[in-house]
mmCIF file of C-alpha atoms in Angstrom:
data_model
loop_
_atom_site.group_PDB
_atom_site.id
_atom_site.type_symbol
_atom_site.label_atom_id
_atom_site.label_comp_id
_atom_site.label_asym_id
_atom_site.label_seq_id
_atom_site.Cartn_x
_atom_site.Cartn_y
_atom_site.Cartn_z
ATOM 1 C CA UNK A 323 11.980 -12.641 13.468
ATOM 2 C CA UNK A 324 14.157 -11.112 15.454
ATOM 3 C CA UNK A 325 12.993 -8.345 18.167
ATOM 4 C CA UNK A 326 15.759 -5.840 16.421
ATOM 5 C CA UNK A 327 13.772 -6.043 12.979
ATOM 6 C CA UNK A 328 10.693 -4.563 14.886
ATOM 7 C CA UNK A 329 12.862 -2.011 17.186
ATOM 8 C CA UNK A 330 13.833 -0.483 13.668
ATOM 9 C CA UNK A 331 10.228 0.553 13.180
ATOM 10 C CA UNK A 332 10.939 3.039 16.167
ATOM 11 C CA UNK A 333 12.825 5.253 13.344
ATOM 12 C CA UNK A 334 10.001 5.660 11.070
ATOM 13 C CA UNK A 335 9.048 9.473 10.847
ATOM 14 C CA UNK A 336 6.890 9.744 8.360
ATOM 15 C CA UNK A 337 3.461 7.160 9.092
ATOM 16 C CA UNK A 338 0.599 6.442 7.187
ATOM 17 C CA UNK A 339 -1.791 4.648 9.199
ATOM 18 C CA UNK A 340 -5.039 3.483 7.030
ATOM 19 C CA UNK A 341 -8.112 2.832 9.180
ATOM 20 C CA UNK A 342 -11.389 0.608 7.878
ATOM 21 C CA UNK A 343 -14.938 1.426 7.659
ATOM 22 C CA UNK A 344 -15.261 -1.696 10.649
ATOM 23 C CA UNK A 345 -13.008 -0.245 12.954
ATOM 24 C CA UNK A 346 -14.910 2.595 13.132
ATOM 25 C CA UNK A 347 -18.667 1.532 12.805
ATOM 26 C CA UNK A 348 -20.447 -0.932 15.054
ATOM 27 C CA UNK A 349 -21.777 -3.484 13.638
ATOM 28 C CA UNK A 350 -25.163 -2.167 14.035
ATOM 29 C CA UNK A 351 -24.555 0.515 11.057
ATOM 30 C CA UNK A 352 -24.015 3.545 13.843
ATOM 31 C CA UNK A 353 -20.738 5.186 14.192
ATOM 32 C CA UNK A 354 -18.279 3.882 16.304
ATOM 33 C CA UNK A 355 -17.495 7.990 18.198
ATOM 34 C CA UNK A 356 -15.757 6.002 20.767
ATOM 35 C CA UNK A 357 -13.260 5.067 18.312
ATOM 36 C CA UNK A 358 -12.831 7.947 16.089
ATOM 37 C CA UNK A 359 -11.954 10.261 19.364
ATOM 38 C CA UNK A 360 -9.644 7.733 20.373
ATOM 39 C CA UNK A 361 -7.923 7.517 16.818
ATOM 40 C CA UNK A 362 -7.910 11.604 17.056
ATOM 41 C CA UNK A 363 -6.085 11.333 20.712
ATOM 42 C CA UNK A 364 -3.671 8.706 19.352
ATOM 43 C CA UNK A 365 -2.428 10.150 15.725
ATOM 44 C CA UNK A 366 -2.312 13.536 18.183
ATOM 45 C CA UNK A 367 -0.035 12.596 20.692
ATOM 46 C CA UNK A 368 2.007 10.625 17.894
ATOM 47 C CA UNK A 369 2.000 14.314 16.259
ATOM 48 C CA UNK A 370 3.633 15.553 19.466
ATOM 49 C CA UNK A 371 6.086 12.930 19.110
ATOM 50 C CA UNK A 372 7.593 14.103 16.663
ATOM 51 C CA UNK A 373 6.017 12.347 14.419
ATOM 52 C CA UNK A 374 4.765 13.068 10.423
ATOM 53 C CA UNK A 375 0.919 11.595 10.234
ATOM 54 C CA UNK A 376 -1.416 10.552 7.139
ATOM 55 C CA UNK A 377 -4.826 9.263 7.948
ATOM 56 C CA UNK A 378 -6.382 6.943 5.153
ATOM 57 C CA UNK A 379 -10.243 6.804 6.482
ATOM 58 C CA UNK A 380 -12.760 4.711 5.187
ATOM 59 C CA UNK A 381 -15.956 5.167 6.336
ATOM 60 C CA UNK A 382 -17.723 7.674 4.032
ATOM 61 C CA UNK A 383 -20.368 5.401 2.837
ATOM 62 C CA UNK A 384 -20.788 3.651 6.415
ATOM 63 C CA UNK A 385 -21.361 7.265 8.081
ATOM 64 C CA UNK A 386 -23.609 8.067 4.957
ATOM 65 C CA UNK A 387 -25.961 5.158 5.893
ATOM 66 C CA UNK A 388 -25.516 5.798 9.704
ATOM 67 C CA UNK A 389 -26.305 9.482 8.944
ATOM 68 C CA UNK A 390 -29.749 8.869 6.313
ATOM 69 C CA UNK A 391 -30.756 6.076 8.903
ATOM 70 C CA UNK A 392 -30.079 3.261 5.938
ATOM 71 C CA UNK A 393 -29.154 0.148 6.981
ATOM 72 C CA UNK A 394 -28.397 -1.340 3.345
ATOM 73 C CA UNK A 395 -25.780 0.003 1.279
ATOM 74 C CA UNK A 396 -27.207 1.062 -2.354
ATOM 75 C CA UNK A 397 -27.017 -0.584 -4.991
ATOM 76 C CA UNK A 398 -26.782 2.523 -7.976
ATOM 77 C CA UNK A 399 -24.280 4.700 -8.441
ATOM 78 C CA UNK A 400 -25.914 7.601 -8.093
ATOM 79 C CA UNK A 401 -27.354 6.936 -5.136
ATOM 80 C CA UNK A 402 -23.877 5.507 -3.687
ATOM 81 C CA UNK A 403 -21.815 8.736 -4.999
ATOM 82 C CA UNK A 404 -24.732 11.066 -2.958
ATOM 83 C CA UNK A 405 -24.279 8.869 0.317
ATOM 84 C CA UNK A 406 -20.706 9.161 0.108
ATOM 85 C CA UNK A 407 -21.082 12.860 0.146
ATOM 86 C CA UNK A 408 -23.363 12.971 2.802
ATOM 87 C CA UNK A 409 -20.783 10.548 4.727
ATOM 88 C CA UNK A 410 -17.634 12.268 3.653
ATOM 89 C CA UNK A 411 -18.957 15.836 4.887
ATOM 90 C CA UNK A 412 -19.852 14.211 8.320
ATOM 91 C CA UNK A 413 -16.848 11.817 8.936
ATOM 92 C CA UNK A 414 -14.371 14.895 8.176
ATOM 93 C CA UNK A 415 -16.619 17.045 10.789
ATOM 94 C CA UNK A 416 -16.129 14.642 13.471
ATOM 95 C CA UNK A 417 -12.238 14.140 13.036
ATOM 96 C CA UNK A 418 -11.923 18.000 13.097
ATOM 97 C CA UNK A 419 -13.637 18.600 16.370
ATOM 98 C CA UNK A 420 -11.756 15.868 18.090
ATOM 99 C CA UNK A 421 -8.157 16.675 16.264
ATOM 100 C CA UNK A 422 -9.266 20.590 17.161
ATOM 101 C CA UNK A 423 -9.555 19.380 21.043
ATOM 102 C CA UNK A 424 -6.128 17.495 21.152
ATOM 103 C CA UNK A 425 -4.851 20.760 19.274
ATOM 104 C CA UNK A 426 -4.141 19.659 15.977
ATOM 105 C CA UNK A 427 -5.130 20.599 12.710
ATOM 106 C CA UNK A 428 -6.436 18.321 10.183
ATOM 107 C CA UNK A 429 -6.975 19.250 5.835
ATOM 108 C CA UNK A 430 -8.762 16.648 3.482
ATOM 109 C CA UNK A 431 -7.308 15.291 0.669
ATOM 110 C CA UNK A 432 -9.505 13.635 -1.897
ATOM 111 C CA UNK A 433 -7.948 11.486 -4.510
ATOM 112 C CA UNK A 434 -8.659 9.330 -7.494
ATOM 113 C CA UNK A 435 -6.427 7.264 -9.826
ATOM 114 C CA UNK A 436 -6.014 9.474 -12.412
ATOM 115 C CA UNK A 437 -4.816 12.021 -10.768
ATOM 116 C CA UNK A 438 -1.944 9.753 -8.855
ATOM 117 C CA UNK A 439 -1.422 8.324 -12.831
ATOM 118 C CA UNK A 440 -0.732 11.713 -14.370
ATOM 119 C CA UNK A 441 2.566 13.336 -13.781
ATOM 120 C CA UNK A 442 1.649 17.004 -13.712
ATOM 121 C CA UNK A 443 -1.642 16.364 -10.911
ATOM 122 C CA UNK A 444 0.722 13.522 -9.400
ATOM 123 C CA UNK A 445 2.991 16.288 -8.716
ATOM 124 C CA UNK A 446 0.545 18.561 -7.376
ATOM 125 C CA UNK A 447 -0.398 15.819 -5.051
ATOM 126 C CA UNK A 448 2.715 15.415 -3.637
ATOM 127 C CA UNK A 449 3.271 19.008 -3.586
ATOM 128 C CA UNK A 450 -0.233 19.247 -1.186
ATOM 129 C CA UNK A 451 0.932 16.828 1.433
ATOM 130 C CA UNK A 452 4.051 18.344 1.628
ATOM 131 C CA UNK A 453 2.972 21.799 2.549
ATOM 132 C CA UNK A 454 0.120 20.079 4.913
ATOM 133 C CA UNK A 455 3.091 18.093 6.513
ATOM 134 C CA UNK A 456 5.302 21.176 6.504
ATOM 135 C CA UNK A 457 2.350 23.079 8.326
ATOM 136 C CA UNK A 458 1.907 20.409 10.949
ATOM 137 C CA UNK A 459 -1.339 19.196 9.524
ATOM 138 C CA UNK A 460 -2.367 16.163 9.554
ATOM 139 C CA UNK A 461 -4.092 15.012 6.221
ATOM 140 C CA UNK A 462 -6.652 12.855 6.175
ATOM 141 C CA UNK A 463 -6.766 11.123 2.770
ATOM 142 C CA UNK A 464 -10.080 9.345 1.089
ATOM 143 C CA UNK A 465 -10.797 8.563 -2.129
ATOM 144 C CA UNK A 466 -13.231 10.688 -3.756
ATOM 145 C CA UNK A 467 -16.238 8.596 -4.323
ATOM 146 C CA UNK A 468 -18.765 11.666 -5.759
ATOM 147 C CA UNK A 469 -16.930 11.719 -9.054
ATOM 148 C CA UNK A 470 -14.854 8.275 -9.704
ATOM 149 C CA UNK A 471 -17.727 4.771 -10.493
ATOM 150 C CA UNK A 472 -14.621 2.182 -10.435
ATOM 151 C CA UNK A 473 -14.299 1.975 -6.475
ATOM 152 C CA UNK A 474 -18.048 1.690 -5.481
ATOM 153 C CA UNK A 475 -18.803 -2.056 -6.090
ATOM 154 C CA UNK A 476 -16.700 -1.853 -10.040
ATOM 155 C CA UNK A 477 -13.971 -2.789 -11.532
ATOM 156 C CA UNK A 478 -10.937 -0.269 -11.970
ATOM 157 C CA UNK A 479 -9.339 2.616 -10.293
ATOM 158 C CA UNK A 480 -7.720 2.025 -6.506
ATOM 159 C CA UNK A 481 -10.300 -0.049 -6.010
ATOM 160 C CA UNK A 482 -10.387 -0.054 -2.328
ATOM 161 C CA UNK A 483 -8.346 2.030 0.754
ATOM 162 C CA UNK A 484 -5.538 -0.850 1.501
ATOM 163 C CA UNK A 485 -4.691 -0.017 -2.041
ATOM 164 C CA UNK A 486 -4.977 3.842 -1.933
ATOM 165 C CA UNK A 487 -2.853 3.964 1.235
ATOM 166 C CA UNK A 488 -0.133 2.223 -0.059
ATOM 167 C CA UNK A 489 0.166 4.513 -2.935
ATOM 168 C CA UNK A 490 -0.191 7.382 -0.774
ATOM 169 C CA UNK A 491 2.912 5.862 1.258
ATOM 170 C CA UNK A 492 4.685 6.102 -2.560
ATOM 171 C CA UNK A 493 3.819 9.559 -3.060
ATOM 172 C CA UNK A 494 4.439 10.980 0.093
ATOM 173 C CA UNK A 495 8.064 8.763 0.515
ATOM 174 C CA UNK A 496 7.208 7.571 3.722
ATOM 175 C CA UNK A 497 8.462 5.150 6.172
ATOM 176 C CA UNK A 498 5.755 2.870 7.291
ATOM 177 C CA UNK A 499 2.246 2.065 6.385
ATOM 178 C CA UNK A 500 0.614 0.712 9.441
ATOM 179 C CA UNK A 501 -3.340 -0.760 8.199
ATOM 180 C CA UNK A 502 -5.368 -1.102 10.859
ATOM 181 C CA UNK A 503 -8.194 -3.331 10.277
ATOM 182 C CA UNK A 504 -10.575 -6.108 11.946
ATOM 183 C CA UNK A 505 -8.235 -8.588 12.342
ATOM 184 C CA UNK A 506 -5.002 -9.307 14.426
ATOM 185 C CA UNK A 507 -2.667 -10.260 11.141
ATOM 186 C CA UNK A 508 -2.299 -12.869 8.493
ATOM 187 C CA UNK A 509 -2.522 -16.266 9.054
ATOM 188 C CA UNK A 510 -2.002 -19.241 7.521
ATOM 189 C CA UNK A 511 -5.317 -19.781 7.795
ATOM 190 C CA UNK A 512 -8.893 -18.085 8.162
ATOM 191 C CA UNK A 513 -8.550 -17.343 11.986
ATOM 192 C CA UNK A 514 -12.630 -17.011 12.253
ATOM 193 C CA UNK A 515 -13.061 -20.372 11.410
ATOM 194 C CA UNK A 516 -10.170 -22.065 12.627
ATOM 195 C CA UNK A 517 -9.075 -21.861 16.460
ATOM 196 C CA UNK A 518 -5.580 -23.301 15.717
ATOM 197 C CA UNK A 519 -4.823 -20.637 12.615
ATOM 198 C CA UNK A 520 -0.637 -19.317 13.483
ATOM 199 C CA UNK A 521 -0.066 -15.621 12.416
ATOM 200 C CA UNK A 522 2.556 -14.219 10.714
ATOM 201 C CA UNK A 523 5.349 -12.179 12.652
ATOM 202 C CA UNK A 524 6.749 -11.352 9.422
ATOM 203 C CA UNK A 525 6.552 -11.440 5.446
ATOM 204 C CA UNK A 526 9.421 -10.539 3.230
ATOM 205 C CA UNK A 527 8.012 -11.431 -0.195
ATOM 206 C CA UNK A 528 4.046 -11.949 -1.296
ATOM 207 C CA UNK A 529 4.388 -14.967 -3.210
ATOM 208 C CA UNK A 530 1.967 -16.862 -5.054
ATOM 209 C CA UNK A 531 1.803 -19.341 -1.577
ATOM 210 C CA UNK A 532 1.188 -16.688 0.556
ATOM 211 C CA UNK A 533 -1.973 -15.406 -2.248
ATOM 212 C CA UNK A 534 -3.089 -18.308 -2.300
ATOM 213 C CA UNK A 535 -3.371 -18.403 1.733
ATOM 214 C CA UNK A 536 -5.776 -15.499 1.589
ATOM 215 C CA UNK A 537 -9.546 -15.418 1.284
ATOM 216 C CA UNK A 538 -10.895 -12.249 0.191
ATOM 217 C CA UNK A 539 -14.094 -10.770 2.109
ATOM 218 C CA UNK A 540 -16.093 -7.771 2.118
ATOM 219 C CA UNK A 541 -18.191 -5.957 4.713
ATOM 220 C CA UNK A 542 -21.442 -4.758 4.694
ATOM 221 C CA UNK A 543 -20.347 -0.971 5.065
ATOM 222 C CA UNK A 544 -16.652 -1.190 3.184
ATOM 223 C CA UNK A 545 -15.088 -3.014 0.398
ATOM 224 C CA UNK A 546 -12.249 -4.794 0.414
ATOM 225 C CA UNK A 547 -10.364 -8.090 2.020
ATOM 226 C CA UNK A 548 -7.589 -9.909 2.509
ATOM 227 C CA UNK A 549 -6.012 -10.004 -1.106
ATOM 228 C CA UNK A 550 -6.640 -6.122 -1.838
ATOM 229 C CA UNK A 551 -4.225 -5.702 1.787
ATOM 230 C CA UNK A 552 -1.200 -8.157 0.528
ATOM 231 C CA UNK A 553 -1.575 -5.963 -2.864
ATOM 232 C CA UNK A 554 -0.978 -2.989 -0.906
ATOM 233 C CA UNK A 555 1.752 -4.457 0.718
ATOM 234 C CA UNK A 556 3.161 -5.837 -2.822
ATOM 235 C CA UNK A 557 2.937 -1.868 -3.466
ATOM 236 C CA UNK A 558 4.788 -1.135 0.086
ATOM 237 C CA UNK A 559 7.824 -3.939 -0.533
ATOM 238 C CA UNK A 560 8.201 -2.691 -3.769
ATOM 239 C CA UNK A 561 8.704 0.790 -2.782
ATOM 240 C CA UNK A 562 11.727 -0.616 -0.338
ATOM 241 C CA UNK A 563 9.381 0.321 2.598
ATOM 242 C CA UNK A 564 7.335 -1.434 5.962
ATOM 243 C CA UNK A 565 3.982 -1.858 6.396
ATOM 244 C CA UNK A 566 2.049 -3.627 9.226
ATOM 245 C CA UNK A 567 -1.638 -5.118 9.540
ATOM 246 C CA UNK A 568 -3.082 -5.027 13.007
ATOM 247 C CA UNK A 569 -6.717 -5.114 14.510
ATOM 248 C CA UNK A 570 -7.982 -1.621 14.895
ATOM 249 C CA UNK A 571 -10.595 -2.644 17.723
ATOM 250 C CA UNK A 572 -7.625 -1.417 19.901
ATOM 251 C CA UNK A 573 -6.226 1.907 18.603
ATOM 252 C CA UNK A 574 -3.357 1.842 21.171
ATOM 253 C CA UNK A 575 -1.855 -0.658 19.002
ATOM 254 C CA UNK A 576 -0.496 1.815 17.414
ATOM 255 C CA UNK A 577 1.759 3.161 20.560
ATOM 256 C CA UNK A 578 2.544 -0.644 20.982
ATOM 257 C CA UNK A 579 3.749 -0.917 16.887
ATOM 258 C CA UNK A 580 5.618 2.322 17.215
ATOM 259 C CA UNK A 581 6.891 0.975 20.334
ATOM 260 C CA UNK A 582 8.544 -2.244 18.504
ATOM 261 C CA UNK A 583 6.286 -4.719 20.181
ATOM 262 C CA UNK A 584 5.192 -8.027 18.235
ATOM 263 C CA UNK A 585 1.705 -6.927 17.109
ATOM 264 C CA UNK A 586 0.457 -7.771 13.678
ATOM 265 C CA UNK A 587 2.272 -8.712 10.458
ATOM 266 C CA UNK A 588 5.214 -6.981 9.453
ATOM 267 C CA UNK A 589 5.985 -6.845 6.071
ATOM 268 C CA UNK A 590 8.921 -5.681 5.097
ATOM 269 C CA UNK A 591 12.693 -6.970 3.599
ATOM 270 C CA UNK A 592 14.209 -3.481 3.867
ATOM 271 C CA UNK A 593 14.145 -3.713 7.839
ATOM 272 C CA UNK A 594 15.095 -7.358 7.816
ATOM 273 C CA UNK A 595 18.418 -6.576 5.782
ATOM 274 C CA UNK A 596 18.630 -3.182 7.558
ATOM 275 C CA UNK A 597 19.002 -1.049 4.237
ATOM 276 C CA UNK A 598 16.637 1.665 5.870
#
């Protein structure tokens, strides 16, 4: 890959940066504050960039648990849909006060697959993140877990954040998708259990080789793996846009991505070809 193909990403105006319930939650079930101010000071100093930012935070459930002093994540829905709320309420107070210090303004967005299905709510959707964008808000998007079964532990719906974030790049038209998450990129093999596992620079097409490469995995606090990111990032190359998977232990990466530097996975073919 050439280092043009990542200078291009310098363009991008319009970001959605997804973060995982790991990058912001020790491993210990507490929350990670360290982490969450220093996502606020980042996404806030991209804002006075210039820049156009979504937040897609996981992390309702894991801040639920952290919050009721649970260290097992439960197993009915009920009791998963009232954690969530508990967890929701809190993570969304802590990214205010530390978005409020760096001087930025931050509105919740809560979403669920029917509404991103049907075209009149679809449109109101889009018609919300415009005006937030327009106001110099920055929205911070979740899925809403109190009212839709599907994405706690069951079958349908988004499913998982990688996936939601990607759609919310669809519906908001933008530029780049950058998922932050607990590991550096994608390899060609499981990089946790083997020390001589090459990553990706970049992918142009997620094809059945490249599926078969991953190894899906869930954490104890969040859902989600490996496949449900290169299905987001089917959703991304199919939308003509970028997206980018890259730890989130070090939320500077995100200066370093903007910045063109070789850090995670790229995928995209519309950079490669230079049609953006």
């Amino acid at each position: 890959m050439t280092k043009e193909t990542r200078q291009k990403i310098k363009d991008s105006k319009r970001i959605v940066i997804k973060i995982g319930t790991s990058t912001i939650m020790y491993q210990n079930g507490a929350i990670n504050l360290q982490q969450v101010e220093k996502l606020s000071f980042v996404l806030s100093d991209l804002k006075n960039q210039g820049k156009e930012v979504i937040l897609v935070s996981s992390g309702a459930i894991g801040v639920g648990l952290s919050r009721m002093n649970l260290t097992e994540r439960p197993v009915t829905i009920p009791e998963q849909q009232s954690i969530a709320a508990i967890g929701q309420t809190e993570l969304m107070r802590l990214y205010s006060k530390f978005f409020y210090h760096y001087g930025h303004q931050i509105g919740q967005v809560l979403l669920t697959k029917d509404v991103t299905d049907f075209p009149v709510s679809r449109k109101n959707a889009v018609n919300t993140f415009e005006q937030l964008l327009h106001k110099h808000v920055v929205p911070i998007v979740n899925e809403n877990d109190t009212v839709s079964v599907e994405e706690l532990d069951h079958l349908t719906r988004f499913g998982d954040n990688d996936t939601l974030s990607a759609i919310v790049l669809e519906l908001t038209e933008a530029d780049l998708l950058i998922m932050l998450s607990d590991i550096d990129g994608f390899y060609d093999k499981n990089p946790m259990k083997y020390s001589d596992a090459k990553r990706f620079d970049l992918i142009s097409n997620i094809s059945d080789d490249i599926l078969e490469l991953a190894q899906d995995s869930t954490s104890k606090f969040g859902t989600g793996g490996m496949i449900t990111k290169l299905n987001a990032a089917k959703i991304v190359l199919s939308a003509g846009k970028s997206m980018v998977l890259a730890n989130g232990s070090n939320i500077n990466n995100l200066f370093n991505i903007l910045n063109g530097e070789d850090v995670g996975t790229l995928f995209s073919e519309s950079l490669v070809k230079g049609d953006k």
